[in-house]
CSV table of C-alpha atoms in Angstrom, one decimal:
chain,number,residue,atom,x,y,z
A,1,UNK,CA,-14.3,8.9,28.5
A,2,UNK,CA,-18.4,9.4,29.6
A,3,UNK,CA,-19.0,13.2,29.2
A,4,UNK,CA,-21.9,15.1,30.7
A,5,UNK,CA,-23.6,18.5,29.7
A,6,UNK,CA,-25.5,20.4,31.4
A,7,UNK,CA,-27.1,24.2,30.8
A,8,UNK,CA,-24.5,26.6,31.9
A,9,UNK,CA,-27.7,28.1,34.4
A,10,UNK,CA,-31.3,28.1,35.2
A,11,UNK,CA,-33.6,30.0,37.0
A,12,UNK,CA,-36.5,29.3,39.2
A,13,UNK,CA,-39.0,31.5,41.2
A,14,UNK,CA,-39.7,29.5,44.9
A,15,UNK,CA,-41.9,26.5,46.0
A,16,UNK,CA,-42.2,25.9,41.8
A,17,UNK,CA,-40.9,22.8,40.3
A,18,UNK,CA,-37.2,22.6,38.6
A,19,UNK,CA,-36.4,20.3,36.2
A,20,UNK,CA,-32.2,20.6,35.5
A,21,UNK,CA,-31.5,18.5,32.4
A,22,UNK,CA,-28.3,16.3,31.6
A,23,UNK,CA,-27.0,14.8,28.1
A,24,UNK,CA,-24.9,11.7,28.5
A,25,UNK,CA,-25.3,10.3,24.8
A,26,UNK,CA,-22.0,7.9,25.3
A,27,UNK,CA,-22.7,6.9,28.5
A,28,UNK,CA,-21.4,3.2,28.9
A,29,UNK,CA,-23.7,0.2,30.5
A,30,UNK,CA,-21.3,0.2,33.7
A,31,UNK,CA,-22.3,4.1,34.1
A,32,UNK,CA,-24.3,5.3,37.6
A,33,UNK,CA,-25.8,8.3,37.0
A,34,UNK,CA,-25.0,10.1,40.0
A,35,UNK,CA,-25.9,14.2,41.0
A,36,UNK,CA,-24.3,16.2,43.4
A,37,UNK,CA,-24.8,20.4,44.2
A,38,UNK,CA,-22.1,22.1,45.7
A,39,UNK,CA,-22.4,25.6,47.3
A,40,UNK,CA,-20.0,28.0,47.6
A,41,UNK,CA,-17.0,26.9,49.7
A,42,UNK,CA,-17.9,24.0,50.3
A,43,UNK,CA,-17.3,20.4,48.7
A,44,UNK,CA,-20.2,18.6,46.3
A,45,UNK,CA,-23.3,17.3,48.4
A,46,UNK,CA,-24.7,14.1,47.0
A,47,UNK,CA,-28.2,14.4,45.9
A,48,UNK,CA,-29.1,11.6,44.3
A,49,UNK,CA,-28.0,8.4,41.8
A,50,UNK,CA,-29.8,5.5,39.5
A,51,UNK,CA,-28.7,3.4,36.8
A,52,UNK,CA,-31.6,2.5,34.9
A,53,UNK,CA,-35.0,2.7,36.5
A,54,UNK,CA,-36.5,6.3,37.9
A,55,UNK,CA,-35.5,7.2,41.7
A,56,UNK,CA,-37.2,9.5,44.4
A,57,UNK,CA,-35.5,10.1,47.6
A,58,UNK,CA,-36.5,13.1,50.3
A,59,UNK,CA,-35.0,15.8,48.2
A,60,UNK,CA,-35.0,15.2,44.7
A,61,UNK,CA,-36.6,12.6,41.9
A,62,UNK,CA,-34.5,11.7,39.2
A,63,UNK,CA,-35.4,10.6,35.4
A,64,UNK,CA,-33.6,8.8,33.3
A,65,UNK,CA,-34.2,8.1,29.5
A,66,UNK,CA,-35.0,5.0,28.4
A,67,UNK,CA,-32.0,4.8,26.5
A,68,UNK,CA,-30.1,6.1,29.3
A,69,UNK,CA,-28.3,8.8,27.0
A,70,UNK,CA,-30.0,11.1,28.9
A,71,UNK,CA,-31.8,12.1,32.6
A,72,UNK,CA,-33.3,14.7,34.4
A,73,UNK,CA,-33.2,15.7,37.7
A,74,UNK,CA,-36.4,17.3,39.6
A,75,UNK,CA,-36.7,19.2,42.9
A,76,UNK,CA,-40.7,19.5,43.1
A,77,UNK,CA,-40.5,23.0,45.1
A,78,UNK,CA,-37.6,24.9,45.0
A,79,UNK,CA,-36.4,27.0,48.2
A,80,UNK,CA,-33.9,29.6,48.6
A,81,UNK,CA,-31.6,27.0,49.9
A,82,UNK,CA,-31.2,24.8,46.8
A,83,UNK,CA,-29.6,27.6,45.2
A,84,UNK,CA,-26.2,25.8,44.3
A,85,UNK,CA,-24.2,24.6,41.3
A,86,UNK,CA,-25.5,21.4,40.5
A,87,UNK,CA,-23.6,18.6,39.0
A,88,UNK,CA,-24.4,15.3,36.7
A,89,UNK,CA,-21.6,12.7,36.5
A,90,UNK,CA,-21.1,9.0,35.7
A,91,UNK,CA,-19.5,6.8,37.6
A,92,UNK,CA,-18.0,3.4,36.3
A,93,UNK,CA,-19.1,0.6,38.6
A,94,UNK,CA,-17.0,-2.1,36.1
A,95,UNK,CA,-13.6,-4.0,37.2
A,96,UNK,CA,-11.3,-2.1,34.8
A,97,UNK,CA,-9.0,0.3,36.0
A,98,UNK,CA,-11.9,3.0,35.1
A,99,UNK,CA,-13.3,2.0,38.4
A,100,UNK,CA,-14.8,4.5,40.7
A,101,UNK,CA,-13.6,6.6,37.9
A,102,UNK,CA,-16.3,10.1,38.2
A,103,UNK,CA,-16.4,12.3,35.3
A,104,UNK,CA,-18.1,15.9,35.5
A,105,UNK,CA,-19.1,18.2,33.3
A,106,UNK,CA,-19.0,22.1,34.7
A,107,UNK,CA,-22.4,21.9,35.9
A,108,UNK,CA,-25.6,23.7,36.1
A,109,UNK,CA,-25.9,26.9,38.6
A,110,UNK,CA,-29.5,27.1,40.1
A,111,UNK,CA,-30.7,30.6,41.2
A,112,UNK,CA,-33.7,30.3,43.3
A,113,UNK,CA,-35.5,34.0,43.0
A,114,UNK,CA,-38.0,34.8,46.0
B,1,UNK,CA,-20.4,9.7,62.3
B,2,UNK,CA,-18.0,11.9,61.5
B,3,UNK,CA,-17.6,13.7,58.0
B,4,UNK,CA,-15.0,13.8,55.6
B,5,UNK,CA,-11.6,16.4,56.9
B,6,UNK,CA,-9.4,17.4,54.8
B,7,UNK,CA,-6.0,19.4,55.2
B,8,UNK,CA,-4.6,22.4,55.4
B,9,UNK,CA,-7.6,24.6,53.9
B,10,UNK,CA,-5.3,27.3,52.6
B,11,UNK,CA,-2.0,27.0,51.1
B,12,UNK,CA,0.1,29.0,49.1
B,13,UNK,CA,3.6,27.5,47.2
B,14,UNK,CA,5.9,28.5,45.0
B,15,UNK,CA,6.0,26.8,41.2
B,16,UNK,CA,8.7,23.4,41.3
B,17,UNK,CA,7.5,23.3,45.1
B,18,UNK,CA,6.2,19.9,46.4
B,19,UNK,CA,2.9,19.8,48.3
B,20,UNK,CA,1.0,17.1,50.6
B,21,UNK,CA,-2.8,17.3,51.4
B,22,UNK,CA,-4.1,14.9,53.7
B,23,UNK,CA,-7.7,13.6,53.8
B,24,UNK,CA,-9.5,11.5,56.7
B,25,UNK,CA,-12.4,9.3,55.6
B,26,UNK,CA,-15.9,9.0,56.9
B,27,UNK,CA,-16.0,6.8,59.9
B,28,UNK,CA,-16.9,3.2,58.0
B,29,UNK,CA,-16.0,4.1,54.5
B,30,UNK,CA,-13.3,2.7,52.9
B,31,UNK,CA,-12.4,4.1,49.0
B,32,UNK,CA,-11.0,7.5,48.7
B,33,UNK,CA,-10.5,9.4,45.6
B,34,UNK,CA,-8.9,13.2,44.8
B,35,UNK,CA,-10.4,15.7,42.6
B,36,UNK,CA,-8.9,18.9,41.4
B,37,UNK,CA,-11.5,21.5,40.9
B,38,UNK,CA,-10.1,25.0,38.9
B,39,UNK,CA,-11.8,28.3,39.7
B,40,UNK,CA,-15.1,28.2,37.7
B,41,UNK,CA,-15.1,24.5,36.6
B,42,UNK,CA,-16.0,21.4,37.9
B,43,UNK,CA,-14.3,18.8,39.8
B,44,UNK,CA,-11.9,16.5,37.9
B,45,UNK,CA,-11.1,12.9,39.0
B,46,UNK,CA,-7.3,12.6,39.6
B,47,UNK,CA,-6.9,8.9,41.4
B,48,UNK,CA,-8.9,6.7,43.6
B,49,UNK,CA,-7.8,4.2,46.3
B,50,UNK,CA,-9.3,0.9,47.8
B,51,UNK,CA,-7.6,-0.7,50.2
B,52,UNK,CA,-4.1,0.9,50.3
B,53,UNK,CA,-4.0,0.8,46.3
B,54,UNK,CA,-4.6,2.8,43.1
B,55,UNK,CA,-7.2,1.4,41.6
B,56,UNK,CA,-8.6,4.1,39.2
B,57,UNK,CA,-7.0,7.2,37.6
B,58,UNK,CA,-7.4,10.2,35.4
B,59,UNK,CA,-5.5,12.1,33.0
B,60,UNK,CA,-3.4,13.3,35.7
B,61,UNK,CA,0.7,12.8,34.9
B,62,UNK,CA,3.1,10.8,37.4
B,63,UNK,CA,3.7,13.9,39.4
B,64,UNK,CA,0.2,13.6,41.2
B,65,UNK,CA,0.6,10.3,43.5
B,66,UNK,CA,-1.1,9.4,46.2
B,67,UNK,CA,-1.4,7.2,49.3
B,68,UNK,CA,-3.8,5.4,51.3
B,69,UNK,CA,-2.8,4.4,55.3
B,70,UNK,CA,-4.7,1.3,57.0
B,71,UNK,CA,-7.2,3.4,58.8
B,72,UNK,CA,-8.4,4.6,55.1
B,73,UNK,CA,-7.2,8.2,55.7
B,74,UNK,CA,-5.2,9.4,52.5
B,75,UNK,CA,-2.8,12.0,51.3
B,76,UNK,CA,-2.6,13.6,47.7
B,77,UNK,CA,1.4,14.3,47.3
B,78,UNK,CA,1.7,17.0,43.8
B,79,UNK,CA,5.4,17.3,43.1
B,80,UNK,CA,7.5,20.1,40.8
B,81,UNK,CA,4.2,22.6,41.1
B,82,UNK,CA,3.1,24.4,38.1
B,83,UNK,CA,0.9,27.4,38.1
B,84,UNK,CA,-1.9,25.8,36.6
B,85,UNK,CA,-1.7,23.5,40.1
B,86,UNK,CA,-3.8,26.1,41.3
B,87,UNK,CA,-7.0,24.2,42.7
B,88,UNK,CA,-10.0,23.1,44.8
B,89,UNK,CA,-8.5,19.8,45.4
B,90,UNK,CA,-11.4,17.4,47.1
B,91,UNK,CA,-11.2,14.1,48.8
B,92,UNK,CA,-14.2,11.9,48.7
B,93,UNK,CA,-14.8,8.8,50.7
B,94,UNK,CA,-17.2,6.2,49.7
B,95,UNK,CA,-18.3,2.5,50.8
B,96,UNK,CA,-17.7,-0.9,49.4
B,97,UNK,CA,-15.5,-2.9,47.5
B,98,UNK,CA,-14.1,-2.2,43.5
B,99,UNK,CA,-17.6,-4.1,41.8
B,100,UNK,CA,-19.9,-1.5,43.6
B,101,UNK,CA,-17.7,1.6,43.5
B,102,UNK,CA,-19.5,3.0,41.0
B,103,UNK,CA,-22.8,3.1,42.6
B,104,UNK,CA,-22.0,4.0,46.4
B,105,UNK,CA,-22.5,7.7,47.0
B,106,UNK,CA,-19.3,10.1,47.2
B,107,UNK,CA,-19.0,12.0,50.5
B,108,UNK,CA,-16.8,15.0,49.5
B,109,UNK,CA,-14.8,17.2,52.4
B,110,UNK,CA,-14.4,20.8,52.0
B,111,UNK,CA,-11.4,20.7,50.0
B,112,UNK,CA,-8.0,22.2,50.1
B,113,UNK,CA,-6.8,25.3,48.3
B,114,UNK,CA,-3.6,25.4,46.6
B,115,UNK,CA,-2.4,28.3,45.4
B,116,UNK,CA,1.1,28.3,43.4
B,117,UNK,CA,3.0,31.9,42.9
């Protein structure tokens, strides 16, 4: 199976950029590259996904590698609030009985220091 | 719209126990999948289901089954609990059909907690 990994943690001081990193070297062509945060006691919050090409979206950008072993994902001014553990996973999009199939690592916990 | 539910919140079992935790979909979605989530570590794909059937699992053993009802609700059924049962176990619902399931976005619910003694 697709694994992920991801720094165990990272800090960041508030309203700078974060850039959390994520290592998918056998990541298969039927891959998404989706990321999710989840904070405490609650489910995963989606956050973004792309399969090839960069993406922005109102909270995040992400970046993925050319050779798509690789991505990062951006929030361009941190707040208190996106203090969460945040999660890099591939999901199949292929006809197989992998389908749907989500594999995550154990994540990256942001802390947001005022 | 209405979010993803998921129930009980809390329960506590004893080991060779069965359990059943029920999920209700986001109002227009129509995949569901499980995840078991163990204190520290992230979420772990057990089974998803389109359209009443399995269509995708993990390395989960026959004692994890599931079910999915017409109105796309679902229920994770663990049978003979072990103590390493012990979980975060998430539902997510998500949109479309088995080609796109990989793209469309998971909407997770707060998750049940199992706890086996």
């Amino acid at each position: 199976d697709a694994k992920t990994t991801q720094p165990n943690s990272m800090e960041s001081n508030e309203e700078e950029p974060v850039h959390l990193p994520c290592n998918h070297s056998t990541i298969s062509g039927t891959d998404y590259i989706h990321w999710y945060r989840q904070l405490p006691s609650q489910g995963p919050e989606y956050v973004i996904h792309g399969l090839t090409s960069n993406v922005n979206n109102r909270m995040a950008s992400l970046a993925i590698a050319e050779d798509r072993k690789s991505s990062t994902l951006i929030l361009h001014r941190a707040t208190l609030r996106d203090a969460a553990v945040y999660y890099c996973i591939l999901r199949d999009v292929s006809l197989t009985t992998n389908a749907g199939k989500s594999t995550f690592g154990d994540g990256t916990t942001l802390t947001v220091k005022p | 719209e209405t979010g993803v539910t998921q129930s009980p919140t809390h329960l506590i079992k004893t080991r060779g126990q069965q359990v059943t935790l029920r999920c209700s979909s986001q109002s227009g979605h129509n995949t569901v999948s499980w995840y078991q989530q163990a204190l520290g570590q992230g979420p772990q794909f057990i089974f998803q289901y389109y359209r009443e059937e399995e269509n995708g699992r993990g390395n989960f053993p026959p004692r994890f089954s599931g079910l999915q009802f017409p109105n796309y609700s679902s229920e994770l059924n663990v049978n003979a609990l072990e103590l390493d049962d012990s979980a975060l176990y998430l539902c997510a619902s998500s949109l479309g059909g088995v080609l796109l399931s990989g793209a469309n976005v998971l909407t997770f619910g707060a998750g049940s907690r199992l706890t086996v003694l």
